[in-house]
Short mmCIF file of C-alpha atoms in Angstrom, two decimals:
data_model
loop_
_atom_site.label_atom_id
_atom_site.label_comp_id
_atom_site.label_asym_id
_atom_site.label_seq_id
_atom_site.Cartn_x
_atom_site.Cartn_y
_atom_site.Cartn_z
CA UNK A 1478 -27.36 30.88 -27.51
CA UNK A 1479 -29.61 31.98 -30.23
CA UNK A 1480 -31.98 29.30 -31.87
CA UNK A 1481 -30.37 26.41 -33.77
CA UNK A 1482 -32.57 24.61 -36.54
CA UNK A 1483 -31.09 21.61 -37.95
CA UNK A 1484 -32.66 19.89 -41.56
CA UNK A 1485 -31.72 16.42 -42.09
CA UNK A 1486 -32.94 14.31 -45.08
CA UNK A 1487 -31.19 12.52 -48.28
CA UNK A 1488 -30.32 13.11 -51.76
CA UNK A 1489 -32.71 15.32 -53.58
CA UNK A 1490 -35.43 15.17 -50.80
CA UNK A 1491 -36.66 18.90 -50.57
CA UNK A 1492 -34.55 19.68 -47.66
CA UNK A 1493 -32.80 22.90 -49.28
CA UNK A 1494 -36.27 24.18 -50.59
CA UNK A 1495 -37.74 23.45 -47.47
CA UNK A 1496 -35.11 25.25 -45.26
CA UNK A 1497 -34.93 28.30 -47.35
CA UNK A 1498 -39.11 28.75 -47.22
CA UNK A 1499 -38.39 27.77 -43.53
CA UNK A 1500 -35.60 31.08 -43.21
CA UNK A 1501 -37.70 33.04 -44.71
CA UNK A 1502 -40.82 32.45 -42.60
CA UNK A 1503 -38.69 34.21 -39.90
CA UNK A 1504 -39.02 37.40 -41.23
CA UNK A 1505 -35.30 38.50 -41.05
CA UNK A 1506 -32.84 39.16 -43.47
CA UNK A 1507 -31.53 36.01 -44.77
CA UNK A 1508 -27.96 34.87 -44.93
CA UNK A 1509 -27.54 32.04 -47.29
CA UNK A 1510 -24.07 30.41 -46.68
CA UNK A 1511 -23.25 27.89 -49.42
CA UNK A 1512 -20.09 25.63 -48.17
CA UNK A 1513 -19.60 23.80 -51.63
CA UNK A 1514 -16.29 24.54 -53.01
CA UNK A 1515 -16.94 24.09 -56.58
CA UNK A 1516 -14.28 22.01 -58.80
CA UNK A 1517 -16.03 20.29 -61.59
CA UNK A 1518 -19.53 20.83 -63.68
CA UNK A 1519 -21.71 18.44 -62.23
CA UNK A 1520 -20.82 20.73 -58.56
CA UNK A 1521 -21.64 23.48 -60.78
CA UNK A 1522 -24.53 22.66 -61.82
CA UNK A 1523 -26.01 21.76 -58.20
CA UNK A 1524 -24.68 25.27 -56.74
CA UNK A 1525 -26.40 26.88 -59.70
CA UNK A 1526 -29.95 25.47 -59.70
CA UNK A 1527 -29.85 26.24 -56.12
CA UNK A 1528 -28.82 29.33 -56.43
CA UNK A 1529 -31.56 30.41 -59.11
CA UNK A 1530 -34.13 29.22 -57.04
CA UNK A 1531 -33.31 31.55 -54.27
CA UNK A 1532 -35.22 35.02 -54.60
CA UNK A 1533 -33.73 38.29 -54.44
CA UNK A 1534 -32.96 39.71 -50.93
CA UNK A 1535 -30.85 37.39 -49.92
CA UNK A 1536 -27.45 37.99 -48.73
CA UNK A 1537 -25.00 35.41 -50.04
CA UNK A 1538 -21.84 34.32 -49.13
CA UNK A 1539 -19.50 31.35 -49.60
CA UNK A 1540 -17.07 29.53 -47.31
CA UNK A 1541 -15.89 25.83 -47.44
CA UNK A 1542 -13.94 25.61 -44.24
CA UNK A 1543 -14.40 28.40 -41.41
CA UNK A 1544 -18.07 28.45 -41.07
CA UNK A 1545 -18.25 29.75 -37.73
CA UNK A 1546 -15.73 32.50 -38.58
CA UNK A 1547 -18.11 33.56 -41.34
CA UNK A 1548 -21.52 32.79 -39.30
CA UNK A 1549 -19.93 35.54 -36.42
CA UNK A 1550 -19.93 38.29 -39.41
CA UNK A 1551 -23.58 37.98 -39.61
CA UNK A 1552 -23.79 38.23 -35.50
CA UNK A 1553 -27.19 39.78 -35.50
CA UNK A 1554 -30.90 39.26 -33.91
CA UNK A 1555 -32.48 40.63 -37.43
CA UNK A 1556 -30.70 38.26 -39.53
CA UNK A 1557 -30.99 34.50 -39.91
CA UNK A 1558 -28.01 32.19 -41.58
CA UNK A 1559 -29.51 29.52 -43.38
CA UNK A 1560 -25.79 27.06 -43.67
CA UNK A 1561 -25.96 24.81 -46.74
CA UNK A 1562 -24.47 22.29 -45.95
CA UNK A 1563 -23.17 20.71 -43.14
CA UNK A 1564 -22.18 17.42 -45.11
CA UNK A 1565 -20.65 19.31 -48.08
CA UNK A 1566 -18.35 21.14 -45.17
CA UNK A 1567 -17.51 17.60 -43.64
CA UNK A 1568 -16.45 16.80 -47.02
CA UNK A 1569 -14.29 20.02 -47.05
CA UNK A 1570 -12.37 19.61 -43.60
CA UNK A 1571 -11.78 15.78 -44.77
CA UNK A 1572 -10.00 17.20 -48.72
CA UNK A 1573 -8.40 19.74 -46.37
CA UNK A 1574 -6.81 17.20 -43.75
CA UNK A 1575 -8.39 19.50 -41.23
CA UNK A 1576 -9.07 17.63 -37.67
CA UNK A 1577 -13.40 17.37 -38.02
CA UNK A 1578 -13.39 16.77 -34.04
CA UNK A 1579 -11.71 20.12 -33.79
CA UNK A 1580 -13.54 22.01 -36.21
CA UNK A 1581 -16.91 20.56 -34.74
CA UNK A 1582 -15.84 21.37 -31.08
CA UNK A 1583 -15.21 24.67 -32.75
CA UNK A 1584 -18.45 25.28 -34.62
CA UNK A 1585 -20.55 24.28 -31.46
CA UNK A 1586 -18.62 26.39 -29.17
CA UNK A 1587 -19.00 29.58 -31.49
CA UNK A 1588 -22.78 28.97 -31.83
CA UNK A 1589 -22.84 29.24 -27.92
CA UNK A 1590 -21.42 32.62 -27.78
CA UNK A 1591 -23.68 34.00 -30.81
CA UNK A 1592 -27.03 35.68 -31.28
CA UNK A 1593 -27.66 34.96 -34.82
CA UNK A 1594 -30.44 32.43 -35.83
CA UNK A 1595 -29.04 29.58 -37.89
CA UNK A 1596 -30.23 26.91 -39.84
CA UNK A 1597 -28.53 24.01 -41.02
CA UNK A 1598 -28.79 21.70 -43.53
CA UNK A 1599 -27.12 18.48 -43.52
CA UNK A 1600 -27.45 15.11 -45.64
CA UNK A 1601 -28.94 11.62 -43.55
CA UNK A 1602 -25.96 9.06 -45.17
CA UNK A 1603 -25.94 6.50 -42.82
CA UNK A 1604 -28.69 4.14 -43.68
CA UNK A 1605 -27.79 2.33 -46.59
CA UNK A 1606 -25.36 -0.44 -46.62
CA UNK A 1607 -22.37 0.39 -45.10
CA UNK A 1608 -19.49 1.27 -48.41
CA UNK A 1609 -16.28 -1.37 -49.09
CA UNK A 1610 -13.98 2.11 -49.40
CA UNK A 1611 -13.39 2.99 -46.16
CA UNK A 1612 -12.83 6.75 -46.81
CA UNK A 1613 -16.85 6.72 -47.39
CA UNK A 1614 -17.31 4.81 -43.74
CA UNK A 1615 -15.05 7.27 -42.29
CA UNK A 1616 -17.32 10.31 -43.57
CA UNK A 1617 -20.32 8.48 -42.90
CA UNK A 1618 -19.03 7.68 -39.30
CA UNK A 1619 -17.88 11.67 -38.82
CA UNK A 1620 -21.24 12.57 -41.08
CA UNK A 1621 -23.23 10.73 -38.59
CA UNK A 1622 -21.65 12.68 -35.47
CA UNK A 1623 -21.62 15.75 -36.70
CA UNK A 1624 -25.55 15.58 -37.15
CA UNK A 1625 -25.81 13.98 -33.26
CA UNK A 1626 -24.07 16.76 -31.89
CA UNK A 1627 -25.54 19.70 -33.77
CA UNK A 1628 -28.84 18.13 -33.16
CA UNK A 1629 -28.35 17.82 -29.45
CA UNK A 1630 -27.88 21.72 -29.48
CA UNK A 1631 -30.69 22.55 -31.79
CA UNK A 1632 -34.23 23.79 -30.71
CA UNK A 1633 -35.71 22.25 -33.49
CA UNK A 1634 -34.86 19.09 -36.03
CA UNK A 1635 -36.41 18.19 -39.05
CA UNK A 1636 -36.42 15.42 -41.27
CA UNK A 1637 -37.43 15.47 -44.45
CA UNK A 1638 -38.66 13.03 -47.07
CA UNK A 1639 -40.05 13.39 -50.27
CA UNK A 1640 -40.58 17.30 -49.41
CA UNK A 1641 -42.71 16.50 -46.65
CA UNK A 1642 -41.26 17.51 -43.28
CA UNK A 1643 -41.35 15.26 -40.08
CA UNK A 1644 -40.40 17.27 -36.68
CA UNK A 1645 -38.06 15.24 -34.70
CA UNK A 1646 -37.33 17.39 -32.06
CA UNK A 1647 -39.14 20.68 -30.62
CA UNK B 215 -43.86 -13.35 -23.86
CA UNK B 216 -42.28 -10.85 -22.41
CA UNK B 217 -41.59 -7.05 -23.49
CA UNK B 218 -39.32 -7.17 -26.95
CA UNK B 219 -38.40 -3.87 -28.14
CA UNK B 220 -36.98 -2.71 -31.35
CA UNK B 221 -34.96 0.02 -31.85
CA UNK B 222 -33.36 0.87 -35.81
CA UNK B 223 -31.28 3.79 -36.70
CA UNK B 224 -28.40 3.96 -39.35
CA UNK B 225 -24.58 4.50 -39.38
CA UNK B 226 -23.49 6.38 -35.82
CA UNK B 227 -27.51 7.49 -35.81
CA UNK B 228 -27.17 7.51 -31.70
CA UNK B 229 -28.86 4.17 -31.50
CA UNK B 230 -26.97 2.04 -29.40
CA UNK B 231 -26.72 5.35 -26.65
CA UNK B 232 -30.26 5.72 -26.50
CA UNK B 233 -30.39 1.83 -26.03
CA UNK B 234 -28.45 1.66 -23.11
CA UNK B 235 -30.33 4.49 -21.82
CA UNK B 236 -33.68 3.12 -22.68
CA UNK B 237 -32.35 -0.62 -20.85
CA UNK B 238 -31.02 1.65 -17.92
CA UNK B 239 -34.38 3.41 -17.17
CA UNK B 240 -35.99 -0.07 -17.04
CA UNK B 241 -34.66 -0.35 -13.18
CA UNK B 242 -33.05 -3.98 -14.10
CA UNK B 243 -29.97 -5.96 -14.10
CA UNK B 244 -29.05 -5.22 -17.11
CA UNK B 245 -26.83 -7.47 -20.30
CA UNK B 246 -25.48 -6.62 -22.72
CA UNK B 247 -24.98 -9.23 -25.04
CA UNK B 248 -22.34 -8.13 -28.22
CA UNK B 249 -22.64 -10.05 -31.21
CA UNK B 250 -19.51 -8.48 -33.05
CA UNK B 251 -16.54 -11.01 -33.99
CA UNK B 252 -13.42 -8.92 -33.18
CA UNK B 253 -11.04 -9.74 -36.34
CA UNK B 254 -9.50 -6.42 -36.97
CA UNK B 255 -8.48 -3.25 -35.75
CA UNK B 256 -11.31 -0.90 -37.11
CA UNK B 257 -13.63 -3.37 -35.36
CA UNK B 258 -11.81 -3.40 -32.23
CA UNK B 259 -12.11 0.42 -31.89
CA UNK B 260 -15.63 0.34 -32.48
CA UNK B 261 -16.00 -2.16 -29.54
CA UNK B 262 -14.14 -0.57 -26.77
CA UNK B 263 -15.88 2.75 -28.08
CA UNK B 264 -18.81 1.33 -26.67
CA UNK B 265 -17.89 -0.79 -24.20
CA UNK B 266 -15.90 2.39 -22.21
CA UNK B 267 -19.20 4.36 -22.67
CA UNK B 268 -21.15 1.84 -20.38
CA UNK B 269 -21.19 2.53 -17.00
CA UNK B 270 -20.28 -0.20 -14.84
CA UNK B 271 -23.09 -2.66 -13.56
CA UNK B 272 -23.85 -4.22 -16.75
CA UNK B 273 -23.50 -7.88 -17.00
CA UNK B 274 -21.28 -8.27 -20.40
CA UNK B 275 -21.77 -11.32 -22.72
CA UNK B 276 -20.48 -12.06 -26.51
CA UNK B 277 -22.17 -14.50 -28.79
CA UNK B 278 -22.08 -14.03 -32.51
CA UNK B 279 -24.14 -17.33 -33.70
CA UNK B 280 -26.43 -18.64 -30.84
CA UNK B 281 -27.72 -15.58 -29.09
CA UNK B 282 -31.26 -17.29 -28.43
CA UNK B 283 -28.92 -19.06 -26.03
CA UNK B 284 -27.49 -16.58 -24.40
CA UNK B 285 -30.37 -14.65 -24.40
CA UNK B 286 -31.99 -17.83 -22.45
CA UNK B 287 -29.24 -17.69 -19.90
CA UNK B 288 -30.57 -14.74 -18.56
CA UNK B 289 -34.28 -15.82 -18.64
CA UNK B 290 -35.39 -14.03 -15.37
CA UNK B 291 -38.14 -10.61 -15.44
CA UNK B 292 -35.37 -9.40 -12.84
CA UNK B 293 -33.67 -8.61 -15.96
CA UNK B 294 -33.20 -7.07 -19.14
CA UNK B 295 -30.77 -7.79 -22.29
CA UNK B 296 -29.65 -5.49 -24.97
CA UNK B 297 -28.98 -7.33 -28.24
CA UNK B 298 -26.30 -4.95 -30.15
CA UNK B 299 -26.82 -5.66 -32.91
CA UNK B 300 -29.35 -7.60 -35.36
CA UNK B 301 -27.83 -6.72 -38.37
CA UNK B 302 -24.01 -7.56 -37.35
CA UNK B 303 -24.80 -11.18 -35.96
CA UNK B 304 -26.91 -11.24 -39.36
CA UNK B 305 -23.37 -10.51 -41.03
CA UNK B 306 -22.25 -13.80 -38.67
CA UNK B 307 -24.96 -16.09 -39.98
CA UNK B 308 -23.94 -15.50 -43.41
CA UNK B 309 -20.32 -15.52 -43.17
CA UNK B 310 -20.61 -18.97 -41.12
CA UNK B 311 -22.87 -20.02 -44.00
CA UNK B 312 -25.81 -21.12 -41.32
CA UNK B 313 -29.27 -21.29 -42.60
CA UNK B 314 -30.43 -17.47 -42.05
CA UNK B 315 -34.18 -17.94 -42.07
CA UNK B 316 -33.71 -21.21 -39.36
CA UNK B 317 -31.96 -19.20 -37.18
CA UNK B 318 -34.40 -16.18 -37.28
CA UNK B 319 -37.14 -18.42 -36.42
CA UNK B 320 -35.18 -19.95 -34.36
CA UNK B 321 -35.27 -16.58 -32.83
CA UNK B 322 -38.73 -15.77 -32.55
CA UNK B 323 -39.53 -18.60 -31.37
CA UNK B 324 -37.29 -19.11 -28.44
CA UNK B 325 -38.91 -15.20 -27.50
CA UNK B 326 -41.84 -16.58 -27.26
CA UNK B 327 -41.14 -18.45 -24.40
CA UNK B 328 -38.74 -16.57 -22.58
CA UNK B 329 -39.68 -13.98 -19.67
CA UNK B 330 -36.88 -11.65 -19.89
CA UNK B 331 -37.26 -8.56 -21.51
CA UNK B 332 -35.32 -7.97 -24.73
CA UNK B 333 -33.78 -5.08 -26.58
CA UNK B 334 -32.79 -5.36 -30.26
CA UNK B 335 -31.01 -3.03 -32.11
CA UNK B 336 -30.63 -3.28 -35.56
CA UNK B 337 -29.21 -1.16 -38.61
CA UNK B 338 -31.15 0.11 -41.23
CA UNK B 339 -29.16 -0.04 -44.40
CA UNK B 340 -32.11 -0.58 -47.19
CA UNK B 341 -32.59 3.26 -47.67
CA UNK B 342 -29.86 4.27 -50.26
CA UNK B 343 -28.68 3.17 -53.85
CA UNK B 344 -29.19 -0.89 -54.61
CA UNK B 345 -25.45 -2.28 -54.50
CA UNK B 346 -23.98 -3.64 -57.11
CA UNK B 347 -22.70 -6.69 -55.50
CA UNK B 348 -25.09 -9.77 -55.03
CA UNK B 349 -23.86 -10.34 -51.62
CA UNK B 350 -24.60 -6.69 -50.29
CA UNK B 351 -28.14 -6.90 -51.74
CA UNK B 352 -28.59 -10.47 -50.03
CA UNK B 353 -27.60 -8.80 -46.75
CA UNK B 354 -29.90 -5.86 -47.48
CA UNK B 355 -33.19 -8.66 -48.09
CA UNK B 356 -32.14 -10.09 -44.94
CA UNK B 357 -31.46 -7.33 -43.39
CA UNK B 358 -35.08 -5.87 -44.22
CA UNK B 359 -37.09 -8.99 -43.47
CA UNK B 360 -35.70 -9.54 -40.01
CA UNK B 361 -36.21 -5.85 -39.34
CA UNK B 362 -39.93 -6.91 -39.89
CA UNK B 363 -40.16 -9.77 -38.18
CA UNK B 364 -38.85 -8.34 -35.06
CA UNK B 365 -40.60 -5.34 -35.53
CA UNK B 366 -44.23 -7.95 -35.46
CA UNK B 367 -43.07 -9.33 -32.67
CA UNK B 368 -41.97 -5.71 -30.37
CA UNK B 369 -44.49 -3.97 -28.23
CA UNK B 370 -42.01 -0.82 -29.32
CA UNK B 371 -40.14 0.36 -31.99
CA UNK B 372 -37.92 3.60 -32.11
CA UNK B 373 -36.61 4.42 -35.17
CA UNK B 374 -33.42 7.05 -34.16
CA UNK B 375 -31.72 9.76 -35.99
CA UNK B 376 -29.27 12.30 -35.32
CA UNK B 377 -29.77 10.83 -31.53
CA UNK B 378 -33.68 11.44 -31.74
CA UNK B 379 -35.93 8.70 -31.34
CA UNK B 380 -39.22 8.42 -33.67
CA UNK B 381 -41.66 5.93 -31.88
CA UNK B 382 -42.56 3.83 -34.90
CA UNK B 383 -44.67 1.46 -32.84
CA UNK B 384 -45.84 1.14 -29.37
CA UNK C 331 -58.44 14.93 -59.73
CA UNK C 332 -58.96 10.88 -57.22
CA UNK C 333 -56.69 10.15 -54.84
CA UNK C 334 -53.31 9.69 -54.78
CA UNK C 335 -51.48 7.62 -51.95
CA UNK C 336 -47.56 7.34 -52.11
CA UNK C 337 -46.13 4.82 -49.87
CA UNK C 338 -42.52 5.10 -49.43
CA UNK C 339 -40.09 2.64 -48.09
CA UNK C 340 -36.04 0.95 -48.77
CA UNK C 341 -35.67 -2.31 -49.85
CA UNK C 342 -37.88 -5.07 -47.85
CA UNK C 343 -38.93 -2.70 -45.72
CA UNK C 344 -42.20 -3.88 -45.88
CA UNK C 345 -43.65 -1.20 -48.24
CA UNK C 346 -45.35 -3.62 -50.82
CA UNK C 347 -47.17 -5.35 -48.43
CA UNK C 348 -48.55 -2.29 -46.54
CA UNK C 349 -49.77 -1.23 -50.02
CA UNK C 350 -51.42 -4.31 -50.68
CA UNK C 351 -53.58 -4.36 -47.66
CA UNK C 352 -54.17 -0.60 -47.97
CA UNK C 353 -55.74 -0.92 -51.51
CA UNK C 354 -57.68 -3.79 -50.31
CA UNK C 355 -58.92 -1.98 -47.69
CA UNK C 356 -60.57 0.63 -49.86
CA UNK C 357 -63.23 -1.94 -51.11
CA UNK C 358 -63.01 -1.54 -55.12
CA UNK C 359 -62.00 -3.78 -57.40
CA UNK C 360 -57.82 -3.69 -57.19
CA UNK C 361 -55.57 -3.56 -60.44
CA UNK C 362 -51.91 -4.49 -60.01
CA UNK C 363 -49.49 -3.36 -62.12
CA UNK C 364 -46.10 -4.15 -62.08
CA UNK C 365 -43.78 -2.16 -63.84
CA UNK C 366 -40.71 -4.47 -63.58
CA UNK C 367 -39.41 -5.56 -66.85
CA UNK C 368 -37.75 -9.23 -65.95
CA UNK C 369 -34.30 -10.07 -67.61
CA UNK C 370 -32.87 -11.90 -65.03
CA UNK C 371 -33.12 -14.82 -62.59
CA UNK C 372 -33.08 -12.81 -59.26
CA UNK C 373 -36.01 -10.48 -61.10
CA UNK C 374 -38.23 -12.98 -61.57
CA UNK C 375 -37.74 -14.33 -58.49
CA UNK C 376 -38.59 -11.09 -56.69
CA UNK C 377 -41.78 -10.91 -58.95
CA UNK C 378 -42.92 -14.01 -58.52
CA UNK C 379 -42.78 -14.13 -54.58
CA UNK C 380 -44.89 -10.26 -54.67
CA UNK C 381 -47.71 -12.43 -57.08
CA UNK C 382 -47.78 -15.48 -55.51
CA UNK C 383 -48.42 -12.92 -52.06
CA UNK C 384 -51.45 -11.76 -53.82
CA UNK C 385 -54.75 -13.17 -52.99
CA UNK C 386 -56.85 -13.87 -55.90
CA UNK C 387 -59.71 -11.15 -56.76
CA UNK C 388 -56.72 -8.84 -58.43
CA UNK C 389 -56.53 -7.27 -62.16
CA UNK C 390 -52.95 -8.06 -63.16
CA UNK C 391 -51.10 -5.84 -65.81
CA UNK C 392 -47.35 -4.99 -66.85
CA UNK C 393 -46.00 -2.15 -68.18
CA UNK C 394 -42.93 -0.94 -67.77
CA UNK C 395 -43.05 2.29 -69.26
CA UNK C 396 -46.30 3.93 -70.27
CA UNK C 397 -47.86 3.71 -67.18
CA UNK C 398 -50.17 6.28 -67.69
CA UNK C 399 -51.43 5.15 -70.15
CA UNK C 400 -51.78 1.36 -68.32
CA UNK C 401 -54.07 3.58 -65.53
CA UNK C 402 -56.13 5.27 -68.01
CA UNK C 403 -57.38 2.08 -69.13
CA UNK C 404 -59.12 1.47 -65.52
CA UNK C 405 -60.44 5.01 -65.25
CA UNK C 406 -63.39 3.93 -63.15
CA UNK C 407 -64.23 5.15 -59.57
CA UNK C 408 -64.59 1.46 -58.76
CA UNK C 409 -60.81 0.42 -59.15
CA UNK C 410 -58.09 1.60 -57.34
CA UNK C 411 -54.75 0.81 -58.91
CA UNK C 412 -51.69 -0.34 -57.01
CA UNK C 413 -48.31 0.96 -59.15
CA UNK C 414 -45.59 -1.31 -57.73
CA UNK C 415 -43.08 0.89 -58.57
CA UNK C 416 -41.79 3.97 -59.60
CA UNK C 417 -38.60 3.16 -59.04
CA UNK C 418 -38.11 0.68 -60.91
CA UNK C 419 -40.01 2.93 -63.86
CA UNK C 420 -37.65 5.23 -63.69
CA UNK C 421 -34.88 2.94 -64.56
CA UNK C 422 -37.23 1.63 -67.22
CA UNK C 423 -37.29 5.17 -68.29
CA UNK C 424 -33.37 5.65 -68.33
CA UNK C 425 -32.70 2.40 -69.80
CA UNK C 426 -34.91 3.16 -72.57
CA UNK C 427 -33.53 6.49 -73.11
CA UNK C 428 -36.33 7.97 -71.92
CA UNK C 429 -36.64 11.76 -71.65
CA UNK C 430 -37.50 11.34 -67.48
CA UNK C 431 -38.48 14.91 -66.99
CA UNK C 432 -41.01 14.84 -69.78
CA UNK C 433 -42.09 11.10 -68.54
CA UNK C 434 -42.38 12.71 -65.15
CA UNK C 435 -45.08 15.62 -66.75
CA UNK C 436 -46.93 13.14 -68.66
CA UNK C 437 -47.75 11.02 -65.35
CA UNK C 438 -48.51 13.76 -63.28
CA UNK C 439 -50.68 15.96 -65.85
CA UNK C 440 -52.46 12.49 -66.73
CA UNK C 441 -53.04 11.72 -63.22
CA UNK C 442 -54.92 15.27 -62.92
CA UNK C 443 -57.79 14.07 -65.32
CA UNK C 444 -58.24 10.94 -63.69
CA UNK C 445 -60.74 9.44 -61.43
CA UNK C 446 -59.66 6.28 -60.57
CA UNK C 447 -57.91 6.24 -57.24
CA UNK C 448 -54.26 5.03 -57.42
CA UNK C 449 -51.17 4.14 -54.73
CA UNK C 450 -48.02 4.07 -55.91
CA UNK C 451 -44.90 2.31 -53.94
CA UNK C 452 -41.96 3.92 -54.51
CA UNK C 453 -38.39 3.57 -53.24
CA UNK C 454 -36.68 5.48 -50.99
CA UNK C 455 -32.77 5.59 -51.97
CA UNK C 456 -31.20 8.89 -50.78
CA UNK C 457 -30.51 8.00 -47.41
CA UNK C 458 -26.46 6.03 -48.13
CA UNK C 459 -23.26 7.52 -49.25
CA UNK C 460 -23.65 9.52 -52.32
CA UNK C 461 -22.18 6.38 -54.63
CA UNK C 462 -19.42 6.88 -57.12
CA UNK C 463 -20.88 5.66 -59.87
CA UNK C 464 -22.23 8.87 -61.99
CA UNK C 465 -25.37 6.46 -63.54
CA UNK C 466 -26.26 6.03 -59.94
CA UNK C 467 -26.09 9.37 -58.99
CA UNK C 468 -28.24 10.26 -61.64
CA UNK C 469 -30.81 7.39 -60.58
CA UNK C 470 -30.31 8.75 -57.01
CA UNK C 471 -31.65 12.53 -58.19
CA UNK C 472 -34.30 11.73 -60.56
CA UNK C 473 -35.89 9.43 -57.78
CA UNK C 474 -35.48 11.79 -55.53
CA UNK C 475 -37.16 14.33 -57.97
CA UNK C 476 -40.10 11.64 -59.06
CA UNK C 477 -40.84 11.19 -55.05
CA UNK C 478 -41.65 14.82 -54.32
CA UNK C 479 -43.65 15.52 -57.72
CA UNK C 480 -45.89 12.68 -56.97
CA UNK C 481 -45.91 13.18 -52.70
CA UNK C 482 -46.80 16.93 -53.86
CA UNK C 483 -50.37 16.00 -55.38
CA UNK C 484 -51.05 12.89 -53.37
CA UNK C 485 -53.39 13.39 -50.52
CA UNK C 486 -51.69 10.77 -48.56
CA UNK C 487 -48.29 9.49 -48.28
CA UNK C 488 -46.60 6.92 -45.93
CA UNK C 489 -42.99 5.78 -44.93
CA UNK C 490 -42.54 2.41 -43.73
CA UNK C 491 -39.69 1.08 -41.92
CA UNK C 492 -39.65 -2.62 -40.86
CA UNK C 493 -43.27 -2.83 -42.02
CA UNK C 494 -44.61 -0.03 -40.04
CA UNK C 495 -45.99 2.79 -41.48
CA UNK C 496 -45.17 6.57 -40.57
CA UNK C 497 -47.92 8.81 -42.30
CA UNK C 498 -45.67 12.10 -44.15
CA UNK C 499 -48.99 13.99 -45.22
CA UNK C 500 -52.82 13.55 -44.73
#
């Protein structure tokens, strides 16, 4: 298994800006993988500030739902797939009626068998108070997971606050 | 007083697993003491989710209102009780309309003299968006200030995310 | 350029009172100035219990929006002035119809020619379920925005959880 690096923090706390100066550090070619499908302006809007903030020399590629199928097309020890984001893609399998357990059993398993360097973003969700609707306690429940299990295959976690990084594991 | 450790994590944060192994690797008898009122399905699930994860040779209590009691019960430095959770027998106390500042001192107090070593865990829901209902903010102050007074009282605190504990204190 | 100490923190987590002791412990005269307009019952409340904390010896000022301008006025290497909070600023700001962005600049280019040292308590909100509301949102990613500006020229900035502080930078 090639290195995992997992990025956890909240709404608008650095953790893109930090994990794309963090991919690029690596000196490989970076893969940016955005996972937002994108169905109204305020979505647009996100994908595109992101977007322009990313220099040249990236390769990038989109994919809401089979992110291990499109991870495997970058199989490589010179590149590095920075995934952004894990929670957006939650959000995806959810819209989609897809079974998360699966598709996280599936993402983990495919990670096993790669080489590529990844990086992945995801949003902390679970530490405010606990929604009425419970669609939102079933994503934060799945959310919350999802972030155990790719963190208990990662080399290295991150949490970030405020743009300041905190190491949490490695 | 005897050892009182703290451990806080959010929503499915891996908090009550690393409590159980934290209480296990004590070399104790140990209790665990639920404070969740069973009084629907979703809650049920949640339950036997973690009561099936528990290996057998735990002692296993319920008390939602008096747990200084039940805590007391087990009063011996032979053993060790894991209080899961602060925040849901919190959600008791104000849903049987007691007093919620009595019965946290009520709390610390009876600690004080007790020998048997405690472990709290406890939610952490203060970090996102103010709700708009009075009722969810009153849990949240609650919620935050016996947080802190546990956390004054613990030789440890672990704050846990994505299943990775943060020493915080201790 | 003085120094700048962010401490960060949820709702009664503790942060306010952390602050309170830190500026006290830098031995200058200590300015406090609240930024919280009051309109209602639970506000004052709130702001009451936070003064009547406060041991005599403090400068106490209000202003809920020009708070630059409020700090300018103790430009002296012998103060240090406590900013309790930006959050609740930035709703100021959007309440007001403030231009945030430009609010934002102001603070952080006036800060720059300053001398006297300042700490500013801020909240941490970005860590719950996205909410639904869109004014919410917005609150979510300006604060989000305001935290990093101001933990990017601060020499030191905490996060406190249950009233124990985690130091982010310096």
């Amino acid at each position: 298994m090639a290195k995992i690096t997992l990025i956890l923090g909240g709404t608008r706390s650095g953790k893109s800006v930090f994990a794309e100066n963090y991919v690029l550090s690596a000196n490989k070619t970076p893969v940016y993988l955005a996972t937002a499908e994108i169905f109204n302006e305020e979505m647009k809007k996100r994908v595109d500030m992101h977007r322009s903030r990313r220099k040249s020399g990236w390769i990038n590629v989109e994919e809401p739902i089979d992110i291990t199928g499109e991870i495997a097309k970058h199989n490589s020890e010179q590149k590095i797939v920075l995934i952004d984001c894990l929670s957006v893609w939650l959000g995806n399998l959810l819209e989609h009626h897809r079974n998360v357990e699966t598709e996280m059993a599936k993402l983990v398993d495919g990670l096993a068998r790669l080489e590529v360097e990844t990086v992945f973003v995801s949003s902390e969700v679970g530490l405010g108070i606990v929604p009425d609707n419970k669609l939102a306690r079933e994503f934060s429940d799945y959310a919350g997971l999802m972030n155990q299990k790719i963190a208990n295959i990662a080399e290295t976690v991150f949490f970030v606050a405020a743009g300041l990084p905190l190491k949490l594991k490695g």
